[in-house]
Short mmCIF file of C-alpha atoms in Angstrom, two decimals:
data_model
loop_
_atom_site.label_atom_id
_atom_site.label_comp_id
_atom_site.label_asym_id
_atom_site.label_seq_id
_atom_site.Cartn_x
_atom_site.Cartn_y
_atom_site.Cartn_z
CA UNK A 1 15.62 -25.56 -20.71
CA UNK A 2 17.42 -22.21 -20.58
CA UNK A 3 20.74 -23.89 -21.41
CA UNK A 4 19.23 -25.35 -24.60
CA UNK A 5 17.87 -21.94 -25.60
CA UNK A 6 21.23 -20.28 -24.97
CA UNK A 7 23.04 -22.99 -26.92
CA UNK A 8 20.65 -22.72 -29.85
CA UNK A 9 21.05 -18.91 -29.88
CA UNK A 10 24.84 -19.31 -29.93
CA UNK A 11 24.66 -21.79 -32.80
CA UNK A 12 22.26 -19.52 -34.68
CA UNK A 13 24.60 -16.52 -34.20
CA UNK A 14 27.59 -18.50 -35.49
CA UNK A 15 25.70 -19.74 -38.54
CA UNK A 16 24.51 -16.20 -39.28
CA UNK A 17 28.05 -14.80 -38.95
CA UNK A 18 29.46 -17.52 -41.21
CA UNK A 19 26.85 -16.85 -43.88
CA UNK A 20 27.61 -13.11 -43.72
CA UNK A 21 31.34 -13.83 -44.18
CA UNK A 22 30.62 -15.99 -47.23
CA UNK A 23 28.41 -13.27 -48.74
CA UNK A 24 31.10 -10.66 -48.09
CA UNK A 25 33.81 -12.83 -49.66
CA UNK A 26 31.66 -13.38 -52.75
CA UNK A 27 31.03 -9.64 -53.04
CA UNK A 28 34.73 -8.83 -52.72
CA UNK A 29 35.73 -11.40 -55.34
CA UNK A 30 33.08 -10.15 -57.76
CA UNK A 31 34.19 -6.54 -57.33
CA UNK A 32 37.94 -7.18 -57.45
CA UNK A 33 37.88 -8.81 -60.89
CA UNK A 34 36.57 -6.13 -63.17
CA UNK A 35 36.61 -6.71 -66.88
CA UNK A 36 37.54 -3.74 -68.99
CA UNK A 37 36.88 -4.55 -72.65
CA UNK A 38 37.31 -0.90 -73.72
CA UNK A 39 41.01 -1.02 -72.79
CA UNK A 40 41.55 -3.58 -75.55
CA UNK A 41 41.12 -0.89 -78.18
CA UNK A 42 43.64 1.44 -76.52
CA UNK A 43 46.20 -1.19 -75.52
CA UNK A 44 48.59 -2.53 -78.15
CA UNK A 45 48.77 -5.95 -76.49
CA UNK A 46 46.46 -8.78 -77.52
CA UNK A 47 43.96 -8.56 -74.71
CA UNK A 48 40.82 -10.60 -74.39
CA UNK A 49 37.70 -9.01 -73.01
CA UNK A 50 37.75 -11.16 -69.88
CA UNK A 51 41.14 -9.96 -68.65
CA UNK A 52 41.21 -7.75 -65.60
CA UNK A 53 43.01 -4.44 -65.17
CA UNK A 54 45.73 -6.02 -63.04
CA UNK A 55 46.63 -8.33 -65.94
CA UNK A 56 46.95 -5.37 -68.31
CA UNK A 57 49.39 -3.50 -66.10
CA UNK A 58 52.90 -3.91 -67.43
CA UNK A 59 56.25 -3.34 -65.78
CA UNK A 60 58.81 -1.04 -67.32
CA UNK A 61 61.91 -2.50 -68.85
CA UNK A 62 63.63 0.70 -69.92
CA UNK A 63 64.18 3.90 -67.91
CA UNK A 64 61.55 6.46 -68.79
CA UNK A 65 58.77 3.98 -69.60
CA UNK A 66 57.02 3.21 -66.34
CA UNK A 67 59.48 4.12 -63.59
CA UNK A 68 58.51 1.14 -61.38
CA UNK A 69 60.44 -2.10 -61.64
CA UNK A 70 60.31 -5.29 -59.60
CA UNK A 71 63.69 -6.83 -58.84
CA UNK A 72 63.76 -10.58 -59.57
CA UNK A 73 67.28 -11.67 -58.57
CA UNK A 74 70.81 -10.40 -57.90
CA UNK A 75 71.70 -10.05 -61.60
CA UNK A 76 68.52 -8.05 -62.14
CA UNK A 77 69.45 -5.81 -59.18
CA UNK A 78 72.95 -5.28 -60.63
CA UNK A 79 71.61 -4.44 -64.07
CA UNK A 80 68.58 -2.32 -63.20
CA UNK A 81 69.74 -0.57 -60.03
CA UNK A 82 73.50 -0.35 -59.87
CA UNK A 83 74.07 0.08 -63.63
CA UNK A 84 71.17 2.48 -64.12
CA UNK A 85 72.00 5.87 -65.67
CA UNK A 86 69.20 7.39 -63.58
CA UNK A 87 68.99 7.59 -59.78
CA UNK A 88 67.09 4.60 -58.39
CA UNK A 89 64.98 4.46 -55.23
CA UNK A 90 64.87 0.89 -53.90
CA UNK A 91 61.92 -0.01 -51.70
CA UNK A 92 62.87 -3.00 -49.55
CA UNK A 93 59.51 -4.41 -48.47
CA UNK A 94 57.73 -7.59 -47.43
CA UNK A 95 54.32 -8.86 -48.51
CA UNK A 96 53.19 -9.33 -44.89
CA UNK A 97 54.23 -5.82 -43.78
CA UNK A 98 51.38 -3.35 -43.19
CA UNK A 99 53.47 -0.13 -43.36
CA UNK A 100 55.07 -1.44 -46.59
CA UNK A 101 51.61 -1.70 -48.16
CA UNK A 102 50.95 1.92 -47.24
CA UNK A 103 54.32 3.27 -48.34
CA UNK A 104 54.47 1.49 -51.72
CA UNK A 105 51.68 3.40 -53.52
CA UNK A 106 52.88 6.71 -52.06
CA UNK A 107 56.39 6.08 -53.36
CA UNK A 108 55.00 5.14 -56.77
CA UNK A 109 53.00 8.35 -56.90
CA UNK A 110 55.87 10.59 -55.80
CA UNK A 111 58.37 8.94 -58.15
CA UNK A 112 55.84 9.20 -60.99
CA UNK A 113 55.49 12.93 -60.35
CA UNK A 114 59.24 13.34 -61.04
CA UNK A 115 58.54 12.59 -64.73
CA UNK A 116 61.36 10.19 -65.53
CA UNK A 117 64.13 11.71 -63.42
CA UNK A 118 64.18 8.77 -60.98
CA UNK A 119 63.24 5.08 -61.05
CA UNK A 120 61.52 3.09 -58.28
CA UNK A 121 62.69 -0.50 -57.77
CA UNK A 122 60.74 -2.79 -55.46
CA UNK A 123 62.70 -5.52 -53.71
CA UNK A 124 60.94 -8.19 -51.64
CA UNK A 125 63.25 -9.04 -48.72
CA UNK A 126 61.70 -12.49 -48.25
CA UNK A 127 62.68 -13.56 -51.75
CA UNK A 128 65.98 -11.68 -52.00
CA UNK A 129 67.65 -12.22 -48.63
CA UNK A 130 71.21 -11.84 -49.98
CA UNK A 131 70.55 -8.34 -51.29
CA UNK A 132 68.79 -7.38 -48.05
CA UNK A 133 71.74 -8.66 -46.01
CA UNK A 134 74.27 -6.86 -48.22
CA UNK A 135 72.57 -3.52 -47.54
CA UNK A 136 71.92 -4.37 -43.86
CA UNK A 137 68.14 -4.26 -44.03
CA UNK A 138 67.03 -5.00 -40.49
CA UNK A 139 63.48 -3.65 -40.67
CA UNK A 140 60.93 -3.00 -43.37
CA UNK A 141 60.06 -0.79 -45.09
CA UNK A 142 63.54 0.53 -45.79
CA UNK A 143 64.13 2.82 -48.74
CA UNK A 144 67.62 3.40 -50.14
CA UNK A 145 68.51 5.84 -52.91
CA UNK A 146 71.20 4.72 -55.37
CA UNK A 147 73.12 6.97 -57.72
CA UNK A 148 76.29 6.20 -59.68
CA UNK A 149 76.44 2.59 -58.41
CA UNK A 150 76.41 3.44 -54.71
CA UNK A 151 73.84 4.12 -52.00
CA UNK A 152 73.43 7.82 -51.20
CA UNK A 153 70.37 8.27 -48.97
CA UNK A 154 68.27 6.02 -46.73
CA UNK A 155 65.16 6.11 -44.57
CA UNK A 156 63.40 3.47 -42.53
CA UNK A 157 59.69 3.17 -41.85
CA UNK A 158 56.62 5.01 -42.98
CA UNK A 159 57.44 8.69 -43.58
CA UNK A 160 55.47 11.82 -44.46
CA UNK A 161 55.26 12.89 -48.10
CA UNK A 162 57.37 15.98 -47.37
CA UNK A 163 60.24 13.86 -46.10
CA UNK A 164 59.99 11.54 -49.10
CA UNK A 165 59.94 14.50 -51.51
CA UNK A 166 63.04 15.95 -49.85
CA UNK A 167 64.69 12.52 -50.10
CA UNK A 168 63.90 12.38 -53.84
CA UNK A 169 65.07 15.95 -54.45
CA UNK A 170 68.41 15.29 -52.76
CA UNK A 171 68.85 12.08 -54.72
CA UNK A 172 68.04 13.70 -58.08
CA UNK A 173 69.94 16.92 -57.45
#
């Protein structure tokens, strides 16, 4: 008798936990897709009212526009990083890397505060293995500063904002 009661309690607990997970997933999905129809008036793109903010976010194509670029292939790396007239900070990251997810927004913020003096390029090491091997990326996140077609500065891992600011100042100056 007690074994049946214990088993039924265990089953009840599991069903309750599963239903809570489903409710939480539904809540997260509903909150993560936020429609912003008022952006349509401000944005010059043809935007429908059911598009989310993440769809409206554009990547820069020219230095000075957005200061964050995503490297697609080796030719893109050559054109946007090595041939750039501005210093470029390349963030070698991976989508599965926890510290990379923390460092990325901080780098974007600090590069954005430099008001067009430096560009941030994001390079996914899983998709661009040849570039990662060329620059001997053995761990992520690794950040390399490029200026005048060559690498100047480098740091590995999650760093404090002061260290990143010093890194950017040395690269710009």
